[in-house]
Structure formats: C-alpha cells, structure tokens
Short mmCIF file of C-alpha atoms and ligand atoms in Angstrom, two decimals:
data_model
loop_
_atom_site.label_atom_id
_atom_site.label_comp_id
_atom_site.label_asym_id
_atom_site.label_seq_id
_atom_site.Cartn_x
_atom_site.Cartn_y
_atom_site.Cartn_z
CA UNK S 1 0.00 0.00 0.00
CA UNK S 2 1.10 3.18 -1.19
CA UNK S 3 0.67 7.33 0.02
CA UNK S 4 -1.96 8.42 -2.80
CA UNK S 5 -2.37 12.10 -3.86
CA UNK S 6 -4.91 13.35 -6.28
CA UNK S 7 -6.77 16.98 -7.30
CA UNK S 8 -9.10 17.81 -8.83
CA UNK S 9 -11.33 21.08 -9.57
CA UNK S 10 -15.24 20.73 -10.08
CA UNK S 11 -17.68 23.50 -10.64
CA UNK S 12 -21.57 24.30 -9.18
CA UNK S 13 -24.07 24.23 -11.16
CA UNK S 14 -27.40 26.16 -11.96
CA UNK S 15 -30.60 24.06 -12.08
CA UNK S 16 -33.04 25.41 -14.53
CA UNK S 17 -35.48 22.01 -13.90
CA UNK S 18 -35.29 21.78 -10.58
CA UNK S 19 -34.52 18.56 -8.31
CA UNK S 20 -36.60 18.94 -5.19
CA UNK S 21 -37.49 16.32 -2.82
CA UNK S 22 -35.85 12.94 -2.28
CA UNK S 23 -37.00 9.57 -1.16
CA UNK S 24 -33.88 7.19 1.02
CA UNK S 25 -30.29 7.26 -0.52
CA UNK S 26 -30.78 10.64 -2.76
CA UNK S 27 -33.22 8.98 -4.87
CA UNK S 28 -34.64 12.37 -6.62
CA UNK S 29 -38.16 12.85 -6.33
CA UNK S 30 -37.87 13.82 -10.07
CA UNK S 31 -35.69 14.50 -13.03
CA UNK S 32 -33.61 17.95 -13.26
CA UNK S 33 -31.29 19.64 -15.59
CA UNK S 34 -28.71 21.83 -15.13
CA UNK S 35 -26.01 23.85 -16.88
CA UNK S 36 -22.95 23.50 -15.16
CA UNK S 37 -21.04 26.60 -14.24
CA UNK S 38 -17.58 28.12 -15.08
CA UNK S 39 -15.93 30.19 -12.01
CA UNK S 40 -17.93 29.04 -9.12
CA UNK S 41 -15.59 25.56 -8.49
CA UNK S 42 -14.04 24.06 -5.65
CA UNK S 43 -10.79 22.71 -5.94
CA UNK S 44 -10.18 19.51 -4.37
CA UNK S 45 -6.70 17.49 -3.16
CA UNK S 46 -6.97 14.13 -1.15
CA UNK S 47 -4.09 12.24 0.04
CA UNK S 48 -4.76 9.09 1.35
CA UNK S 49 -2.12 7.60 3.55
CA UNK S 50 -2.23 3.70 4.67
CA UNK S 51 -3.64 3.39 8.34
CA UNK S 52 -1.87 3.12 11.67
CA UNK S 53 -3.15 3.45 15.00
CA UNK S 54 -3.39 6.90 15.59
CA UNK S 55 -4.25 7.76 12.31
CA UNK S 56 -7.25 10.11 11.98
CA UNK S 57 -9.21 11.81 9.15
CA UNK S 58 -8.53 15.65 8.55
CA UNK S 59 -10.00 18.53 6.68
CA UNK S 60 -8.81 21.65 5.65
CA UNK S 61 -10.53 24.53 4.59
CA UNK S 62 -8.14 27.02 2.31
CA UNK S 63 -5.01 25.20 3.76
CA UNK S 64 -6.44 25.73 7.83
CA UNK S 65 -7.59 22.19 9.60
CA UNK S 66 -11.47 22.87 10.19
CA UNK S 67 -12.72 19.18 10.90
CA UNK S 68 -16.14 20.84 10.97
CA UNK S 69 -16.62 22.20 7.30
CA UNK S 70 -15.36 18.57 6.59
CA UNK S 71 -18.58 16.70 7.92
CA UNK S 72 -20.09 16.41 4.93
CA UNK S 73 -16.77 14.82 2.92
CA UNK S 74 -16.40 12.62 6.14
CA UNK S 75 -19.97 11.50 5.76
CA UNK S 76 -19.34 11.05 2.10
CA UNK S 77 -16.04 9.13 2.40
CA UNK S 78 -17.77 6.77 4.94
CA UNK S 79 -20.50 6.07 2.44
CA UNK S 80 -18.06 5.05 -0.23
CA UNK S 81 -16.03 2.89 2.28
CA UNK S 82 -19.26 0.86 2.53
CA UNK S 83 -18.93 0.30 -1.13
CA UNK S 84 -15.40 0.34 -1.23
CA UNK S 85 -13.96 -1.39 2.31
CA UNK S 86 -10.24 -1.54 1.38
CA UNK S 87 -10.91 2.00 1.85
CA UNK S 88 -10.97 1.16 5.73
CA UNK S 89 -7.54 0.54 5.28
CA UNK S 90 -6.71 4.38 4.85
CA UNK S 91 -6.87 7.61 6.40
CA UNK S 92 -7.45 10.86 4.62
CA UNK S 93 -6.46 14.60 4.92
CA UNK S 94 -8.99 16.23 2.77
CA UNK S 95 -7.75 19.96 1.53
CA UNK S 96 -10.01 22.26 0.08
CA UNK S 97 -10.63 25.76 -1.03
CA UNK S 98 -13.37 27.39 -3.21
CA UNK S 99 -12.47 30.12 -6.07
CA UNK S 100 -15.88 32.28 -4.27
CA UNK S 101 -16.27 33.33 -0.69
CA UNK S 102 -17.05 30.92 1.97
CA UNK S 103 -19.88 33.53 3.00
CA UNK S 104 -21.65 34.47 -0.40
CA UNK S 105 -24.68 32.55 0.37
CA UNK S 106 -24.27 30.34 -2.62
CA UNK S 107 -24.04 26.61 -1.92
CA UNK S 108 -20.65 25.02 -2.46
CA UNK S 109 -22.01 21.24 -1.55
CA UNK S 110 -22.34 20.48 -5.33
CA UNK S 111 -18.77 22.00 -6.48
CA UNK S 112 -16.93 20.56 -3.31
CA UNK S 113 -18.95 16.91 -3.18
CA UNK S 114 -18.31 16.31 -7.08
CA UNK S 115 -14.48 17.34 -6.41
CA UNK S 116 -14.16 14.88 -3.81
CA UNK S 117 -16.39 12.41 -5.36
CA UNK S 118 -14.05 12.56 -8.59
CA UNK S 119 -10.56 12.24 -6.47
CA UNK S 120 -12.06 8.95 -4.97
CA UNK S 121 -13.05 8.13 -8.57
CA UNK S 122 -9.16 8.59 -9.24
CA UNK S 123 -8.66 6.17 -6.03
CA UNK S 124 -11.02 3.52 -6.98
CA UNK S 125 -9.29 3.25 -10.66
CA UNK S 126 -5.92 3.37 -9.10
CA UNK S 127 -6.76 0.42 -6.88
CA UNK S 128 -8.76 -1.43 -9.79
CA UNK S 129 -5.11 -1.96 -11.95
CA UNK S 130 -6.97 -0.78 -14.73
CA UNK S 131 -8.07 2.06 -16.75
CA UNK S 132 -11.46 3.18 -17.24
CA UNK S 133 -13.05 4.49 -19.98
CA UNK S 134 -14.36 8.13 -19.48
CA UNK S 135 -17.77 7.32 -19.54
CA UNK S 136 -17.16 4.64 -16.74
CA UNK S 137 -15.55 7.17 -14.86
CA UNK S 138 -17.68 9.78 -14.92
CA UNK S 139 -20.81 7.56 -14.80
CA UNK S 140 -18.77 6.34 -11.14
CA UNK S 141 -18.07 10.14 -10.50
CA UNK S 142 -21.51 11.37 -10.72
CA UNK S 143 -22.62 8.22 -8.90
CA UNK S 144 -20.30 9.06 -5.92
CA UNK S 145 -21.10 12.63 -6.04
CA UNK S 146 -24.84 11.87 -5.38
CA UNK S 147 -24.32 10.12 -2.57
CA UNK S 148 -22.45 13.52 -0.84
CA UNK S 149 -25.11 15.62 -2.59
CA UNK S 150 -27.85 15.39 -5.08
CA UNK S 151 -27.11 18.13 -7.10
CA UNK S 152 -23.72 17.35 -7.24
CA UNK S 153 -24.05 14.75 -9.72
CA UNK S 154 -24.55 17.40 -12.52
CA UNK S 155 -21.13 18.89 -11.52
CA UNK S 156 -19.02 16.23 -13.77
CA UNK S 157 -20.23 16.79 -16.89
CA UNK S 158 -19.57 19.78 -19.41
CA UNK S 159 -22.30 22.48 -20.16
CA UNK S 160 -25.52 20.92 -18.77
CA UNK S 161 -26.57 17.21 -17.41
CA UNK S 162 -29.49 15.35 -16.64
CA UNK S 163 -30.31 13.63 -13.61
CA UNK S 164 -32.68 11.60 -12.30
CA UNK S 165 -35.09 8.71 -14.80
CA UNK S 166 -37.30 9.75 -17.46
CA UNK S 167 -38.73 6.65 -19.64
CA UNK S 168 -38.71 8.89 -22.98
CA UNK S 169 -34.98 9.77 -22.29
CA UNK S 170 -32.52 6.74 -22.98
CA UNK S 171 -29.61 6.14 -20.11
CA UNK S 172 -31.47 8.38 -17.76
CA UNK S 173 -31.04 6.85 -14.63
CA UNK S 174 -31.84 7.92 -10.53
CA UNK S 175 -28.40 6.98 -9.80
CA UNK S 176 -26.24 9.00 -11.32
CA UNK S 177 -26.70 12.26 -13.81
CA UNK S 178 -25.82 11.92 -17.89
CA UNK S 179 -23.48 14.25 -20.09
CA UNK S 180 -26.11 16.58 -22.07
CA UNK S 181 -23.48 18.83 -23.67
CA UNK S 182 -23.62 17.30 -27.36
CA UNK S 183 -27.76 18.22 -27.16
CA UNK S 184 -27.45 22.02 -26.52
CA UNK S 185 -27.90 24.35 -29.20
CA UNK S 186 -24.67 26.78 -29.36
CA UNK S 187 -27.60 30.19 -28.64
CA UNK S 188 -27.61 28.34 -25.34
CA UNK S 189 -23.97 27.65 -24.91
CA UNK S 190 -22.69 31.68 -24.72
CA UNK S 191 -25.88 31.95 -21.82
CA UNK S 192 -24.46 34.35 -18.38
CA UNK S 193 -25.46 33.84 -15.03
CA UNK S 194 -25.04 36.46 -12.98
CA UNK S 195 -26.02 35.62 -9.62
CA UNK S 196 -26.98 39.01 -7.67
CA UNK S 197 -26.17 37.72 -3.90
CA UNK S 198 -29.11 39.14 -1.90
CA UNK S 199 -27.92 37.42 1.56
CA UNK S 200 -24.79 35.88 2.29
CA UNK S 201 -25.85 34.52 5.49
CA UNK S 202 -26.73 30.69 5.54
CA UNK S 203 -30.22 30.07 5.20
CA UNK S 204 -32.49 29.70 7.61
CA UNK S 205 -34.27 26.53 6.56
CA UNK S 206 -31.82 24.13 4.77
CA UNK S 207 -32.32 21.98 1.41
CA UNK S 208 -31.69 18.82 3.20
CA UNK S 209 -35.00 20.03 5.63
CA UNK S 210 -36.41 21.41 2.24
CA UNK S 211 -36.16 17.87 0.79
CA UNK S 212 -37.88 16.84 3.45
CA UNK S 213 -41.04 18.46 3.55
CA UNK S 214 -41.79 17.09 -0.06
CA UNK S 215 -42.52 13.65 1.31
CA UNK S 216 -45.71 15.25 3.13
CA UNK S 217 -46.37 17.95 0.50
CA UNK S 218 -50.14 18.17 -1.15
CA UNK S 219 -48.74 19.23 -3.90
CA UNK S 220 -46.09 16.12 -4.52
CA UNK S 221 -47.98 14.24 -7.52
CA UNK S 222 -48.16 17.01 -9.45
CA UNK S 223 -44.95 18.40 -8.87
CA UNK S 224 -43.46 15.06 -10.24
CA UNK S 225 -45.43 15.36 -13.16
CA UNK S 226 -44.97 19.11 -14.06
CA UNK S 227 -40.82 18.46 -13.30
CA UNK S 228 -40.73 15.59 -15.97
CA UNK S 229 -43.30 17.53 -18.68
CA UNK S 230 -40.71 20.73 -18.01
CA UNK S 231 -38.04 18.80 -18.60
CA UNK S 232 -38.93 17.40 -21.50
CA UNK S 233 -40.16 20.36 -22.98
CA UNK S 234 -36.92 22.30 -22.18
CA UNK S 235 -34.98 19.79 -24.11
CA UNK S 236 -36.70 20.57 -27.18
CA UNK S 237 -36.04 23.94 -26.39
CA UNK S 238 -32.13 23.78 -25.77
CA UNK S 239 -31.71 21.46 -28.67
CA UNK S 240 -33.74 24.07 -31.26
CA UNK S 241 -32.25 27.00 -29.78
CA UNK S 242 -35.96 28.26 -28.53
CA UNK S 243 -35.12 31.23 -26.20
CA UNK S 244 -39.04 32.12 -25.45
CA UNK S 245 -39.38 28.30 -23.98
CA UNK S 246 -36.72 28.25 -22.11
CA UNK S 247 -37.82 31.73 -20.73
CA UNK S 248 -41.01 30.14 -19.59
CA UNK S 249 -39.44 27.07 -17.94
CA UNK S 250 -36.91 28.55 -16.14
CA UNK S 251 -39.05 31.21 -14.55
CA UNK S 252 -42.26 28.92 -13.76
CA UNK S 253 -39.57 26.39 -11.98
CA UNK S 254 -37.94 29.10 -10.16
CA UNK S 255 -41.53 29.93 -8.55
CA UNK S 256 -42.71 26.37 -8.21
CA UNK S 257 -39.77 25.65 -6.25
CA UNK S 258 -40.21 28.60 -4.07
CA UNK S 259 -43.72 27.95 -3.92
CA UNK S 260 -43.51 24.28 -3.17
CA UNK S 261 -41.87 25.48 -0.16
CA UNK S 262 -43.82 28.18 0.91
CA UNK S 263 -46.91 25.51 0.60
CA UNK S 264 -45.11 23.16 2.96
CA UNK S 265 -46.12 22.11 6.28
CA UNK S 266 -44.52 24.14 8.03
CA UNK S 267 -44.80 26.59 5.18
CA UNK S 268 -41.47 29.33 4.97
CA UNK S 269 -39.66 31.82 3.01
CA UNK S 270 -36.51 31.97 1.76
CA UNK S 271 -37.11 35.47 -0.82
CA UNK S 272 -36.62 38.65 0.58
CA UNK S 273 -37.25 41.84 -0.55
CA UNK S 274 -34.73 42.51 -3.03
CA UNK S 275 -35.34 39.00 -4.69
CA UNK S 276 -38.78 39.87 -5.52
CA UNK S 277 -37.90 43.46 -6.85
CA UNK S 278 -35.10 41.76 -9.12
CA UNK S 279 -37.76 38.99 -10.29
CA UNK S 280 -40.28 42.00 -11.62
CA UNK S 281 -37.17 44.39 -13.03
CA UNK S 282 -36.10 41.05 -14.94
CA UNK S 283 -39.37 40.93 -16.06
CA UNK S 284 -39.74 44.49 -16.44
CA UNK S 285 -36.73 44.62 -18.98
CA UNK S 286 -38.35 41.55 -21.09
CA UNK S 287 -41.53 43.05 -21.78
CA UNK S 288 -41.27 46.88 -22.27
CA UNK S 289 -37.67 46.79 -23.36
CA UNK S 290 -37.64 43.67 -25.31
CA UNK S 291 -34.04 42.31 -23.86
CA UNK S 292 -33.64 38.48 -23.88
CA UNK S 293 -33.38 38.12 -20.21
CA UNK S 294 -35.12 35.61 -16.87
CA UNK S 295 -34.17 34.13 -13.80
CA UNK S 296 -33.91 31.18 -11.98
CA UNK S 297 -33.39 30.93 -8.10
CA UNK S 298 -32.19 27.91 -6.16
CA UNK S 299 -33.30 26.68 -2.36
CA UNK S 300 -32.28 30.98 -1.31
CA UNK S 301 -32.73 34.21 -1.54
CA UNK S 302 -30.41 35.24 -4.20
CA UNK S 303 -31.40 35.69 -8.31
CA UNK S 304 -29.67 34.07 -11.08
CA UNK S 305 -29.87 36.54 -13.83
CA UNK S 306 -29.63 34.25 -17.20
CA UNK S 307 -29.08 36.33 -20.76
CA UNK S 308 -26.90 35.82 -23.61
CA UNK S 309 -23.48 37.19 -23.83
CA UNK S 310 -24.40 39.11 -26.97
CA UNK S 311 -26.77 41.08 -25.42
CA UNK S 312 -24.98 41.31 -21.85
CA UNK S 313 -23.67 45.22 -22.05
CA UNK S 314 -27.16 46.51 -22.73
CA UNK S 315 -28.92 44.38 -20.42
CA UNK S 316 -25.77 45.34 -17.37
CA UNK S 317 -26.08 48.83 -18.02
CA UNK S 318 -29.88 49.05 -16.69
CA UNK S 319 -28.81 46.62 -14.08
CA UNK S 320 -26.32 49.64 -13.08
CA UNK S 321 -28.56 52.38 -12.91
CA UNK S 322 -31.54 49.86 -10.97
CA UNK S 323 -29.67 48.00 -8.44
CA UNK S 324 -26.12 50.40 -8.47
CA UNK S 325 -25.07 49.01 -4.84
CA UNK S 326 -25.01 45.30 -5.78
CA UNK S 327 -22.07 46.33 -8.56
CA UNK S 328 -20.28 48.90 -5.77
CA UNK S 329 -20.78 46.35 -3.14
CA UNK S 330 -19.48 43.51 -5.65
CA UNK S 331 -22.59 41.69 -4.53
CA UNK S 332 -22.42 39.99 -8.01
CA UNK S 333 -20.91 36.79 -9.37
CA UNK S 334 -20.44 36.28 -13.14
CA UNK S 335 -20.49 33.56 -14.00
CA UNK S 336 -21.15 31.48 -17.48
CA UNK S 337 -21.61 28.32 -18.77
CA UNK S 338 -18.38 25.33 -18.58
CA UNK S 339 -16.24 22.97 -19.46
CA UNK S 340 -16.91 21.08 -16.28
CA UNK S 341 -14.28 19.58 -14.05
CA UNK S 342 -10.59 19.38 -14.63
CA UNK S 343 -8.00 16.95 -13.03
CA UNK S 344 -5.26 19.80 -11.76
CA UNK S 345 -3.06 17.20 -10.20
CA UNK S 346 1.01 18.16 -11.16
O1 PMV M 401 -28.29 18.88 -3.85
P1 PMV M 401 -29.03 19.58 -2.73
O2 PMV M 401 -29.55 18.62 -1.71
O3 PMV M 401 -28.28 20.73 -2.16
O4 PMV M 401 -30.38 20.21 -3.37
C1 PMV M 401 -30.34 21.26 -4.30
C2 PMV M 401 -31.68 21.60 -4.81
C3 PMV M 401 -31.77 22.82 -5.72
O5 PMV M 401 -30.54 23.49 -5.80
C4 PMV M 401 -32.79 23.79 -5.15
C5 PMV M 401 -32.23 22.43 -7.11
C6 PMV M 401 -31.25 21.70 -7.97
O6 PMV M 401 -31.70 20.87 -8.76
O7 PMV M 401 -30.03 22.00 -7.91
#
C-alpha cells in the first residue's frame, strides 16, 4: 500500500429544472437539468495515507484544519467505504478551497462533493489496476457525487446534465446524472449567469429540511409530473435553440420551487425583498424593453440573472442604474456556462 495524492477542480451548477425532494439514498423525487457553471468551483486534493493506529481523518478549509466544514466529505467518504472497504484501510487529509467566498450565500455542496467524489473516482481506478473508460468514470463520479449531494451529480459533466429517470430519455437513470453537452444548441452555450447575492448569510431553513417536507407535501404528484413535462419540454427547447421556452421554464420552476416550499407544512420563506424586486425588473426589462433576459433561483434568496453574452452590455447597463449598490458592493458573481471539471493534479 502506497501514500496516494490526487486533485481535482469541479464546478456548481445552476438548475433550470429543478430537483426537489428525495425519497432514502438521494433517490430524486424527479428528473432535473442543469447547466454546469464556469468560475464558481471548488478545488479539491486528497491524500490518502495507509492506516496506523493513531491515524485520523482531517479537513482543511483554504489550507487551515477545520474538521467541521469537513462533515459532509467525512460522511461522504464513509459512504463510499461501505462500497469500497479496502478504503478502511486508509486515512485521509482532505484539503479544500473554493475560487468564491465561503460567505456568499451560494451553496458550495455540489462544487466541493463532485471534487471529492471525482478524487475517490481517481482512487477507486488506481486500486482497480486498470483504466477506465471516461464514460465509466464519470458515470462512477456522478454516482459518488450523489451520494455527498444530489445536485452534485450534474457537476461532472460539461455544459448541462441530466439527472434523475425519465422513460422517454434513454440512459437516464436515478443513480447517477448523464453528459447533455452534445444536445445544446450553441444560442444556449454563450448563456451568463449572474447571480446578484441578496444574503450571504446561511439560510435559515436548509435543502436537506427542504427535501424533506416534499414527502408530506399536497402538492407532490403534481410536482413530479410538471418536473418531468418541463423537462422534457426544455430539451426541445435547448436542442432548437428556442429562447421564449426556455424563458417560460426557467421562470415557472424558479416559482414552483419557491412555492412548493412556501406551501409546505410548516410553510417558509426563503425570498426577501430585493429577490422579488429583481424577479419583476427582470421581467420588467423583457416586456417593455424587449431584452432576452429571466431568472432562476435555487433553495435561497439570491437571483440568477440568465441572458446571452451578446446582449450582456445593454442588459448590465440598466442593471447599473436599478440596483447600483449590488455592482459597488461587488454583490455579483459572473459567472457562465463550462467545461466542467478538470484533473489539476502536477
Ligand atoms: O443537492 P441539494 O440537496 O443541495 O439540493 C439542491 C436543490 C436545488 O438546488 C434547489 C435544485 C437543484 O436541482 O439543484
């Protein structure tokens, strides 16, 4: 047994279908897509060192030991050593660091779980004696990235992915997500997300709890149902280059979700104030100035501004005059569509 050292760097994503709800071992309630991001990534190292006695598991967050922010990798590396025992027979100092802020309110659980899901991907071949192809890899990677987080899954692939079964969509599975990159039209491909951060502060009501209250939720059939015709219907849309479609599904998931949890027992809010001014200026700027621009939001307050780069100087420049302390503040991340995740080992 040998010291083994691997990195790699894995991007978030931004659902426009959205996953919500689970049922035991992040089984998704229903099928999502995303696009996977280009800046917002986590970048990943594990060594794994064979076990003696005192040997212990340690994280580190931007090079400082903080077992805490590693409970989640923990929880994720015991999962795979269920899988995987010869695992067992190591210990592992996790270091990682994120290229945006610890506190900017945006989850990091899909970047930093499909990092560390694709280093133990790069373990498991290692140990095999034999090289996978990259579709066995990745198919592994997403798999193991599920496990740490649902939306996570996405994170390996380039441009966008689909996760979770549809029967009309071959290779779609529950377990892991599947490379959608080749089925985008190139419109779609120069898309910007530029995610206005409305609160950095956690939030008060997590997705795991969000998750949660689907099992219960009066609304569950139908959500199912509307998730896989949305899906569907925004495949069309990204394959044909439709822009008006894709405006519509984007924007009625973004509510559903955030209505899905206001309707829950209990019932709460995660949109503040400035959320729902940004939703009706982004709406505003569609219909009486006839930009190509919508939103999505995930399981918080903050607004993912979605437009194409062609039209992004026009579309900015009302932003500027609207919301001026969000670009003084540099309460904005701008981000784009990617390549997905890159092995950054030396
Ligand atoms: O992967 P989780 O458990 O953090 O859930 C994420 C759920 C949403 O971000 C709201 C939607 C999605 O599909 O990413």
């Amino acid at each position: 047994m040998e010291e083994f050292k691997i990195s790699w760097q894995s991007p978030s994503n931004i659902a426009i279908v959205k996953y919500w709800g689970k049922e035991k071992n992040q089984i998704p309630m229903n099928p999502s897509f995303s696009f996977t991001l280009d800046k917002s990534k986590s970048i990943t190292t594990l060594i794994a060192k064979p076990k003696n006695q005192d040997s212990e598991n340690k994280f580190f967050f931007d090079g400082i030991r903080n077992d805490s922010f590693g409970k989640k990798s923990f929880l994720l590396l015991e999962k795979i050593s269920k899988i995987e025992p010869w695992l067992h027979d190591y210990s592992f100092d996790i270091y990682s660091k994120n290229t945006f802020p610890h506190s900017a309110g945006i989850a990091s659980s899909a970047s930093s779980m499909s990092a560390l899901a694709l280093c133990l991907t790069s373990l498991v071949e290692q140990n095999s004696k034999k090289k996978f192809s990259l579709c066995e890899f990745n198919t592994l990677a997403s798999e193991y990235a599920r496990i740490g987080s649902g939306s996570a899954s996405r994170s390996i692939y380039p441009k966008g992915s689909i996760w979770g079964q549809n029967t009309s969509i071959a290779n779609s599975s529950n377990a892991f997500a599947i490379d959608w990159s080749k089925e985008i039209h190139p419109y779609f491909l120069q898309i910007q997300d530029a995610i206005f951060l409305v609160n950095r502060n956690e939030k008060s009501v997590s997705s795991s709890a969000g998750h949660e209250l689907m099992n219960q939720h009066h609304y569950r059939a139908s959500r199912i149902v509307q998730a896989n015709q949305n899906l569907i219907k925004l495949l069309q849309a990204l394959k044909t280059g439709d822009w008006n479609t894709f405006v519509e599904i984007s924007e009625e998931e973004a509510l559903t979700l955030h209505g899905l949890m206001m309707s829950s027992n209990p019932g709460y809010v995660l949109l503040e104030g400035d959320s729902i001014r940004l939703v009706h200026y982004i709406r505003k700027l569609r219909s009486e100035h006839g930009l190509p621009v919508c939103f999505t939001i995930d399981a918080g307050p903050n607004i993912h501004m979605l437009y194409p780069s062609s039209r992004a100087t026009e579309i900015l420049d009302h932003l500027k005059l609207e919301f001026p302390e969000y670009f003084s503040e540099d309460r904005i991340i701008f981000d784009c569509v990617g390549e997905g995740p890159v092995c950054v080992s030396e």
